[in-house]
């Protein structure tokens, strides 16, 4: 028996314009069987199709546990499908969301060190965390995410910075514990990381600009030395609010 691929499902939906709902219900019935398979390739393929159908408005909350299993796969291709499904299908009320803590922590810690080992896996975890973060997840993963702001790869430093803002929203106490690392990123050697740090501080300053008045000299330095026009607009807006 050959399972339908995502391409087959899309082609089938386009070909069944008169009975689209019937065709999709048949696909979901097949997916419910495939997603319980012990074969990760079959499970990941089913989850990929279900994630597409979720974008069309169909519920996928019943596949939460299978999503976590796919996230934990050793294959990057399966991880990518699992993390995308979690980003789209999980919300604050998802019962199994706390089960992602160890998986996310493993990915974030796997990128610690030089080279590119584990970098893209950690990138997937950060993307997912920014979409599904809860107060408990923020409290548990804040130290690991903060460590990545000093990673040798700017790809991870900027992702970690932007995700920190989402963690601060859910877990405000974390701001006092880790803001010094955000501030250090204003002196980063890579312009994209500096831009991300400015964006995070700009968003944080909306509530209480006076807390960031001591950063005015650093922002003025950026204003006179940077050639990034989009970042300079943020800096001017930030200085005007201080």
PDB file of C-alpha atoms in Angstrom:
ATOM      1  CA  UNK A   1       0.000   0.000   0.000  1.00  0.00           C
ATOM      2  CA  UNK A   2       1.401   3.366  -1.037  1.00  0.00           C
ATOM      3  CA  UNK A   3       0.505   6.401   1.066  1.00  0.00           C
ATOM      4  CA  UNK A   4      -0.427   9.658  -0.580  1.00  0.00           C
ATOM      5  CA  UNK A   5       2.247  12.321  -0.434  1.00  0.00           C
ATOM      6  CA  UNK A   6       1.504  15.986   0.226  1.00  0.00           C
ATOM      7  CA  UNK A   7       1.768  16.594  -3.521  1.00  0.00           C
ATOM      8  CA  UNK A   8      -0.852  13.898  -4.152  1.00  0.00           C
ATOM      9  CA  UNK A   9      -3.210  15.495  -1.622  1.00  0.00           C
ATOM     10  CA  UNK A  10      -2.851  18.958  -3.186  1.00  0.00           C
ATOM     11  CA  UNK A  11      -3.456  17.556  -6.685  1.00  0.00           C
ATOM     12  CA  UNK A  12      -6.454  15.598  -5.408  1.00  0.00           C
ATOM     13  CA  UNK A  13      -8.006  18.678  -3.828  1.00  0.00           C
ATOM     14  CA  UNK A  14      -7.607  20.608  -7.066  1.00  0.00           C
ATOM     15  CA  UNK A  15      -9.117  17.740  -9.086  1.00  0.00           C
ATOM     16  CA  UNK A  16     -12.164  17.261  -6.825  1.00  0.00           C
ATOM     17  CA  UNK A  17     -13.670  20.726  -6.913  1.00  0.00           C
ATOM     18  CA  UNK A  18     -17.248  19.458  -6.597  1.00  0.00           C
ATOM     19  CA  UNK A  19     -16.563  17.033  -3.733  1.00  0.00           C
ATOM     20  CA  UNK A  20     -13.625  18.682  -1.990  1.00  0.00           C
ATOM     21  CA  UNK A  21     -14.999  18.136   1.523  1.00  0.00           C
ATOM     22  CA  UNK A  22     -15.551  14.430   0.838  1.00  0.00           C
ATOM     23  CA  UNK A  23     -12.052  14.009  -0.572  1.00  0.00           C
ATOM     24  CA  UNK A  24     -10.469  15.779   2.414  1.00  0.00           C
ATOM     25  CA  UNK A  25     -12.471  13.689   4.892  1.00  0.00           C
ATOM     26  CA  UNK A  26     -11.139  10.567   3.151  1.00  0.00           C
ATOM     27  CA  UNK A  27      -7.599  11.939   3.390  1.00  0.00           C
ATOM     28  CA  UNK A  28      -8.019  12.657   7.116  1.00  0.00           C
ATOM     29  CA  UNK A  29      -9.287   9.107   7.686  1.00  0.00           C
ATOM     30  CA  UNK A  30      -6.156   7.780   5.963  1.00  0.00           C
ATOM     31  CA  UNK A  31      -3.945  10.162   7.946  1.00  0.00           C
ATOM     32  CA  UNK A  32      -5.427   8.944  11.253  1.00  0.00           C
ATOM     33  CA  UNK A  33      -4.358   5.411  10.337  1.00  0.00           C
ATOM     34  CA  UNK A  34      -0.915   6.384   9.033  1.00  0.00           C
ATOM     35  CA  UNK A  35      -0.060   8.658  11.947  1.00  0.00           C
ATOM     36  CA  UNK A  36      -0.281   5.725  14.369  1.00  0.00           C
ATOM     37  CA  UNK A  37       2.341   3.804  12.389  1.00  0.00           C
ATOM     38  CA  UNK A  38       5.571   2.809  14.100  1.00  0.00           C
ATOM     39  CA  UNK A  39       7.462   3.799  10.951  1.00  0.00           C
ATOM     40  CA  UNK A  40       8.661   7.404  11.360  1.00  0.00           C
ATOM     41  CA  UNK A  41       8.679   7.995   7.606  1.00  0.00           C
ATOM     42  CA  UNK A  42       4.971   7.120   7.401  1.00  0.00           C
ATOM     43  CA  UNK A  43       4.187   9.142  10.544  1.00  0.00           C
ATOM     44  CA  UNK A  44       6.093  12.204   9.277  1.00  0.00           C
ATOM     45  CA  UNK A  45       4.411  11.999   5.867  1.00  0.00           C
ATOM     46  CA  UNK A  46       0.977  11.837   7.516  1.00  0.00           C
ATOM     47  CA  UNK A  47       1.805  14.767   9.802  1.00  0.00           C
ATOM     48  CA  UNK A  48       2.994  16.842   6.844  1.00  0.00           C
ATOM     49  CA  UNK A  49      -0.331  16.316   5.079  1.00  0.00           C
ATOM     50  CA  UNK A  50      -2.275  17.091   8.236  1.00  0.00           C
ATOM     51  CA  UNK A  51      -0.324  20.324   8.750  1.00  0.00           C
ATOM     52  CA  UNK A  52      -1.327  21.416   5.259  1.00  0.00           C
ATOM     53  CA  UNK A  53      -4.975  20.609   5.957  1.00  0.00           C
ATOM     54  CA  UNK A  54      -4.750  22.555   9.222  1.00  0.00           C
ATOM     55  CA  UNK A  55      -3.939  25.646   7.152  1.00  0.00           C
ATOM     56  CA  UNK A  56      -7.243  25.055   5.381  1.00  0.00           C
ATOM     57  CA  UNK A  57      -9.084  25.168   8.704  1.00  0.00           C
ATOM     58  CA  UNK A  58      -9.166  21.514   9.758  1.00  0.00           C
ATOM     59  CA  UNK A  59      -8.423  20.569  13.363  1.00  0.00           C
ATOM     60  CA  UNK A  60      -5.180  18.733  14.158  1.00  0.00           C
ATOM     61  CA  UNK A  61      -5.207  18.842  17.962  1.00  0.00           C
ATOM     62  CA  UNK A  62      -5.784  15.077  18.063  1.00  0.00           C
ATOM     63  CA  UNK A  63      -2.293  14.550  16.583  1.00  0.00           C
ATOM     64  CA  UNK A  64      -0.386  16.400  19.311  1.00  0.00           C
ATOM     65  CA  UNK A  65       1.429  13.343  20.661  1.00  0.00           C
ATOM     66  CA  UNK A  66       2.435  12.212  17.169  1.00  0.00           C
ATOM     67  CA  UNK A  67       3.783  15.718  16.604  1.00  0.00           C
ATOM     68  CA  UNK A  68       6.077  15.411  19.627  1.00  0.00           C
ATOM     69  CA  UNK A  69       7.254  11.992  18.446  1.00  0.00           C
ATOM     70  CA  UNK A  70       8.180  13.447  15.057  1.00  0.00           C
ATOM     71  CA  UNK A  71       9.954  16.392  16.697  1.00  0.00           C
ATOM     72  CA  UNK A  72      12.115  13.888  18.591  1.00  0.00           C
ATOM     73  CA  UNK A  73      13.203  12.033  15.444  1.00  0.00           C
ATOM     74  CA  UNK A  74      16.974  11.885  14.813  1.00  0.00           C
ATOM     75  CA  UNK A  75      16.427  12.831  11.147  1.00  0.00           C
ATOM     76  CA  UNK A  76      16.470  16.555  10.375  1.00  0.00           C
ATOM     77  CA  UNK A  77      13.777  16.199   7.693  1.00  0.00           C
ATOM     78  CA  UNK A  78      11.389  14.675  10.218  1.00  0.00           C
ATOM     79  CA  UNK A  79      12.271  17.239  12.882  1.00  0.00           C
ATOM     80  CA  UNK A  80      11.397  20.033  10.468  1.00  0.00           C
ATOM     81  CA  UNK A  81       7.951  18.547   9.833  1.00  0.00           C
ATOM     82  CA  UNK A  82       7.356  18.023  13.547  1.00  0.00           C
ATOM     83  CA  UNK A  83       8.413  21.515  14.595  1.00  0.00           C
ATOM     84  CA  UNK A  84       6.275  23.107  11.878  1.00  0.00           C
ATOM     85  CA  UNK A  85       3.274  21.043  12.973  1.00  0.00           C
ATOM     86  CA  UNK A  86       3.815  22.095  16.597  1.00  0.00           C
ATOM     87  CA  UNK A  87       4.127  25.762  15.613  1.00  0.00           C
ATOM     88  CA  UNK A  88       0.805  25.619  13.798  1.00  0.00           C
ATOM     89  CA  UNK A  89      -1.135  23.137  15.875  1.00  0.00           C
ATOM     90  CA  UNK A  90      -0.112  23.842  19.476  1.00  0.00           C
ATOM     91  CA  UNK A  91      -1.592  26.601  21.613  1.00  0.00           C
ATOM     92  CA  UNK A  92      -1.607  27.627  25.265  1.00  0.00           C
ATOM     93  CA  UNK A  93      -4.244  24.986  26.045  1.00  0.00           C
ATOM     94  CA  UNK A  94      -2.500  22.023  24.432  1.00  0.00           C
ATOM     95  CA  UNK A  95      -2.263  19.334  27.119  1.00  0.00           C
ATOM     96  CA  UNK A  96       1.025  17.804  25.976  1.00  0.00           C
ATOM     97  CA  UNK A  97       2.926  21.048  25.441  1.00  0.00           C
ATOM     98  CA  UNK A  98       5.052  20.521  28.569  1.00  0.00           C
ATOM     99  CA  UNK A  99       6.336  17.279  27.024  1.00  0.00           C
ATOM    100  CA  UNK A 100       8.244  19.408  24.519  1.00  0.00           C
ATOM    101  CA  UNK A 101      10.469  20.876  27.246  1.00  0.00           C
ATOM    102  CA  UNK A 102      13.164  18.187  27.176  1.00  0.00           C
ATOM    103  CA  UNK A 103      13.142  17.987  23.378  1.00  0.00           C
ATOM    104  CA  UNK A 104      13.574  21.745  23.011  1.00  0.00           C
ATOM    105  CA  UNK A 105      16.239  21.843  25.721  1.00  0.00           C
ATOM    106  CA  UNK A 106      18.182  19.052  24.008  1.00  0.00           C
ATOM    107  CA  UNK A 107      18.168  20.944  20.679  1.00  0.00           C
ATOM    108  CA  UNK A 108      19.211  24.247  22.266  1.00  0.00           C
ATOM    109  CA  UNK A 109      22.051  22.619  24.186  1.00  0.00           C
ATOM    110  CA  UNK A 110      23.131  20.591  21.161  1.00  0.00           C
ATOM    111  CA  UNK A 111      24.279  23.762  19.400  1.00  0.00           C
ATOM    112  CA  UNK A 112      26.589  24.914  22.200  1.00  0.00           C
ATOM    113  CA  UNK A 113      30.161  25.022  20.893  1.00  0.00           C
ATOM    114  CA  UNK A 114      31.909  25.990  17.691  1.00  0.00           C
ATOM    115  CA  UNK A 115      31.149  24.846  14.164  1.00  0.00           C
ATOM    116  CA  UNK A 116      27.797  24.163  12.548  1.00  0.00           C
ATOM    117  CA  UNK A 117      26.943  21.012  14.523  1.00  0.00           C
ATOM    118  CA  UNK A 118      23.364  21.251  15.787  1.00  0.00           C
ATOM    119  CA  UNK A 119      22.949  24.838  14.562  1.00  0.00           C
ATOM    120  CA  UNK A 120      20.001  24.266  12.245  1.00  0.00           C
ATOM    121  CA  UNK A 121      18.306  21.900  14.689  1.00  0.00           C
ATOM    122  CA  UNK A 122      18.531  24.626  17.335  1.00  0.00           C
ATOM    123  CA  UNK A 123      17.136  27.092  14.789  1.00  0.00           C
ATOM    124  CA  UNK A 124      14.083  24.865  14.337  1.00  0.00           C
ATOM    125  CA  UNK A 125      13.615  24.663  18.101  1.00  0.00           C
ATOM    126  CA  UNK A 126      13.849  28.457  18.489  1.00  0.00           C
ATOM    127  CA  UNK A 127      11.315  29.044  15.713  1.00  0.00           C
ATOM    128  CA  UNK A 128       8.914  26.597  17.358  1.00  0.00           C
ATOM    129  CA  UNK A 129       9.451  27.963  20.871  1.00  0.00           C
ATOM    130  CA  UNK A 130       8.632  31.501  19.769  1.00  0.00           C
ATOM    131  CA  UNK A 131       5.217  30.263  18.608  1.00  0.00           C
ATOM    132  CA  UNK A 132       4.236  27.898  21.419  1.00  0.00           C
ATOM    133  CA  UNK A 133       5.944  29.457  24.474  1.00  0.00           C
ATOM    134  CA  UNK A 134       4.090  29.346  27.778  1.00  0.00           C
ATOM    135  CA  UNK A 135       5.153  30.694  31.161  1.00  0.00           C
ATOM    136  CA  UNK A 136       6.455  27.267  32.208  1.00  0.00           C
ATOM    137  CA  UNK A 137       8.402  26.757  28.975  1.00  0.00           C
ATOM    138  CA  UNK A 138       9.862  30.263  29.253  1.00  0.00           C
ATOM    139  CA  UNK A 139      11.035  29.650  32.824  1.00  0.00           C
ATOM    140  CA  UNK A 140      12.653  26.314  31.946  1.00  0.00           C
ATOM    141  CA  UNK A 141      14.317  27.298  28.667  1.00  0.00           C
ATOM    142  CA  UNK A 142      15.398  30.874  29.408  1.00  0.00           C
ATOM    143  CA  UNK A 143      18.955  29.928  30.529  1.00  0.00           C
ATOM    144  CA  UNK A 144      19.597  27.738  27.472  1.00  0.00           C
ATOM    145  CA  UNK A 145      18.238  30.337  25.063  1.00  0.00           C
ATOM    146  CA  UNK A 146      20.254  33.097  26.734  1.00  0.00           C
ATOM    147  CA  UNK A 147      23.448  31.081  26.281  1.00  0.00           C
ATOM    148  CA  UNK A 148      22.860  31.052  22.528  1.00  0.00           C
ATOM    149  CA  UNK A 149      23.128  34.860  22.370  1.00  0.00           C
ATOM    150  CA  UNK A 150      26.901  34.340  22.580  1.00  0.00           C
ATOM    151  CA  UNK A 151      27.067  31.444  20.092  1.00  0.00           C
ATOM    152  CA  UNK A 152      29.811  31.740  17.425  1.00  0.00           C
ATOM    153  CA  UNK A 153      27.200  31.662  14.635  1.00  0.00           C
ATOM    154  CA  UNK A 154      25.273  34.943  14.102  1.00  0.00           C
ATOM    155  CA  UNK A 155      22.429  32.842  12.644  1.00  0.00           C
ATOM    156  CA  UNK A 156      21.700  31.535  16.139  1.00  0.00           C
ATOM    157  CA  UNK A 157      22.553  34.705  18.045  1.00  0.00           C
ATOM    158  CA  UNK A 158      19.909  36.756  16.237  1.00  0.00           C
ATOM    159  CA  UNK A 159      17.283  34.010  16.444  1.00  0.00           C
ATOM    160  CA  UNK A 160      17.873  33.620  20.173  1.00  0.00           C
ATOM    161  CA  UNK A 161      17.631  37.384  20.704  1.00  0.00           C
ATOM    162  CA  UNK A 162      14.304  37.718  18.939  1.00  0.00           C
ATOM    163  CA  UNK A 163      12.885  34.676  20.720  1.00  0.00           C
ATOM    164  CA  UNK A 164      13.908  36.131  24.095  1.00  0.00           C
ATOM    165  CA  UNK A 165      11.318  38.854  23.602  1.00  0.00           C
ATOM    166  CA  UNK A 166       8.575  36.227  23.348  1.00  0.00           C
ATOM    167  CA  UNK A 167       9.860  34.626  26.549  1.00  0.00           C
ATOM    168  CA  UNK A 168       9.884  37.996  28.348  1.00  0.00           C
ATOM    169  CA  UNK A 169       6.223  38.510  27.416  1.00  0.00           C
ATOM    170  CA  UNK A 170       5.212  35.206  29.049  1.00  0.00           C
ATOM    171  CA  UNK A 171       7.751  35.339  31.884  1.00  0.00           C
ATOM    172  CA  UNK A 172       8.466  39.005  32.759  1.00  0.00           C
ATOM    173  CA  UNK A 173      10.764  38.086  35.660  1.00  0.00           C
ATOM    174  CA  UNK A 174      13.222  36.716  33.129  1.00  0.00           C
ATOM    175  CA  UNK A 175      13.867  40.215  31.788  1.00  0.00           C
ATOM    176  CA  UNK A 176      15.802  41.310  34.872  1.00  0.00           C
ATOM    177  CA  UNK A 177      17.761  38.066  34.906  1.00  0.00           C
ATOM    178  CA  UNK A 178      18.991  38.196  31.326  1.00  0.00           C
ATOM    179  CA  UNK A 179      18.709  41.760  30.010  1.00  0.00           C
ATOM    180  CA  UNK A 180      22.468  42.296  30.384  1.00  0.00           C
ATOM    181  CA  UNK A 181      22.995  39.712  27.611  1.00  0.00           C
ATOM    182  CA  UNK A 182      20.610  41.591  25.335  1.00  0.00           C
ATOM    183  CA  UNK A 183      22.497  44.804  26.077  1.00  0.00           C
ATOM    184  CA  UNK A 184      25.834  43.154  25.210  1.00  0.00           C
ATOM    185  CA  UNK A 185      24.484  42.303  21.760  1.00  0.00           C
ATOM    186  CA  UNK A 186      24.377  46.038  20.928  1.00  0.00           C
ATOM    187  CA  UNK A 187      28.172  45.727  20.571  1.00  0.00           C
ATOM    188  CA  UNK A 188      28.049  42.554  18.479  1.00  0.00           C
ATOM    189  CA  UNK A 189      30.408  42.288  15.506  1.00  0.00           C
ATOM    190  CA  UNK A 190      27.602  41.238  13.140  1.00  0.00           C
ATOM    191  CA  UNK A 191      25.186  44.011  12.055  1.00  0.00           C
ATOM    192  CA  UNK A 192      22.157  41.684  11.864  1.00  0.00           C
ATOM    193  CA  UNK A 193      22.585  40.739  15.529  1.00  0.00           C
ATOM    194  CA  UNK A 194      22.833  44.413  16.530  1.00  0.00           C
ATOM    195  CA  UNK A 195      19.669  45.125  14.540  1.00  0.00           C
ATOM    196  CA  UNK A 196      17.830  42.328  16.369  1.00  0.00           C
ATOM    197  CA  UNK A 197      18.985  43.687  19.747  1.00  0.00           C
ATOM    198  CA  UNK A 198      17.671  47.147  18.813  1.00  0.00           C
ATOM    199  CA  UNK A 199      14.337  45.641  17.736  1.00  0.00           C
ATOM    200  CA  UNK A 200      13.942  43.745  21.014  1.00  0.00           C
ATOM    201  CA  UNK A 201      14.773  46.796  23.153  1.00  0.00           C
ATOM    202  CA  UNK A 202      12.443  48.960  21.060  1.00  0.00           C
ATOM    203  CA  UNK A 203       9.547  46.586  21.721  1.00  0.00           C
ATOM    204  CA  UNK A 204      10.394  46.330  25.422  1.00  0.00           C
ATOM    205  CA  UNK A 205      10.577  50.115  25.787  1.00  0.00           C
ATOM    206  CA  UNK A 206       6.975  50.580  24.664  1.00  0.00           C
ATOM    207  CA  UNK A 207       5.761  49.871  28.200  1.00  0.00           C
ATOM    208  CA  UNK A 208       8.338  51.787  30.234  1.00  0.00           C
ATOM    209  CA  UNK A 209      10.916  53.763  28.209  1.00  0.00           C
ATOM    210  CA  UNK A 210      12.648  55.195  31.295  1.00  0.00           C
ATOM    211  CA  UNK A 211      14.049  51.772  32.163  1.00  0.00           C
ATOM    212  CA  UNK A 212      16.269  52.007  29.080  1.00  0.00           C
ATOM    213  CA  UNK A 213      17.481  55.598  29.461  1.00  0.00           C
ATOM    214  CA  UNK A 214      20.953  54.396  30.452  1.00  0.00           C
ATOM    215  CA  UNK A 215      21.348  52.920  26.957  1.00  0.00           C
ATOM    216  CA  UNK A 216      21.085  56.327  25.256  1.00  0.00           C
ATOM    217  CA  UNK A 217      24.893  56.638  24.685  1.00  0.00           C
ATOM    218  CA  UNK A 218      24.975  53.225  22.987  1.00  0.00           C
ATOM    219  CA  UNK A 219      22.070  54.170  20.727  1.00  0.00           C
ATOM    220  CA  UNK A 220      23.680  57.491  19.862  1.00  0.00           C
ATOM    221  CA  UNK A 221      26.852  55.595  18.930  1.00  0.00           C
ATOM    222  CA  UNK A 222      24.827  53.400  16.585  1.00  0.00           C
ATOM    223  CA  UNK A 223      23.138  56.463  15.140  1.00  0.00           C
ATOM    224  CA  UNK A 224      26.492  57.949  14.132  1.00  0.00           C
ATOM    225  CA  UNK A 225      28.246  54.784  12.937  1.00  0.00           C
ATOM    226  CA  UNK A 226      25.651  52.413  11.436  1.00  0.00           C
ATOM    227  CA  UNK A 227      24.644  52.370   7.765  1.00  0.00           C
ATOM    228  CA  UNK A 228      21.584  50.163   8.309  1.00  0.00           C
ATOM    229  CA  UNK A 229      18.731  52.546   7.482  1.00  0.00           C
ATOM    230  CA  UNK A 230      15.973  50.314   8.851  1.00  0.00           C
ATOM    231  CA  UNK A 231      17.775  49.958  12.157  1.00  0.00           C
ATOM    232  CA  UNK A 232      18.452  53.699  12.301  1.00  0.00           C
ATOM    233  CA  UNK A 233      14.698  54.336  12.028  1.00  0.00           C
ATOM    234  CA  UNK A 234      14.211  52.130  15.095  1.00  0.00           C
ATOM    235  CA  UNK A 235      17.023  53.915  16.941  1.00  0.00           C
ATOM    236  CA  UNK A 236      15.527  57.348  16.238  1.00  0.00           C
ATOM    237  CA  UNK A 237      12.114  56.113  17.404  1.00  0.00           C
ATOM    238  CA  UNK A 238      13.717  54.664  20.536  1.00  0.00           C
ATOM    239  CA  UNK A 239      15.687  57.819  21.368  1.00  0.00           C
ATOM    240  CA  UNK A 240      12.543  59.875  20.925  1.00  0.00           C
ATOM    241  CA  UNK A 241      10.713  57.781  23.529  1.00  0.00           C
ATOM    242  CA  UNK A 242      13.468  57.895  26.168  1.00  0.00           C
TER     243      UNK A 242
END
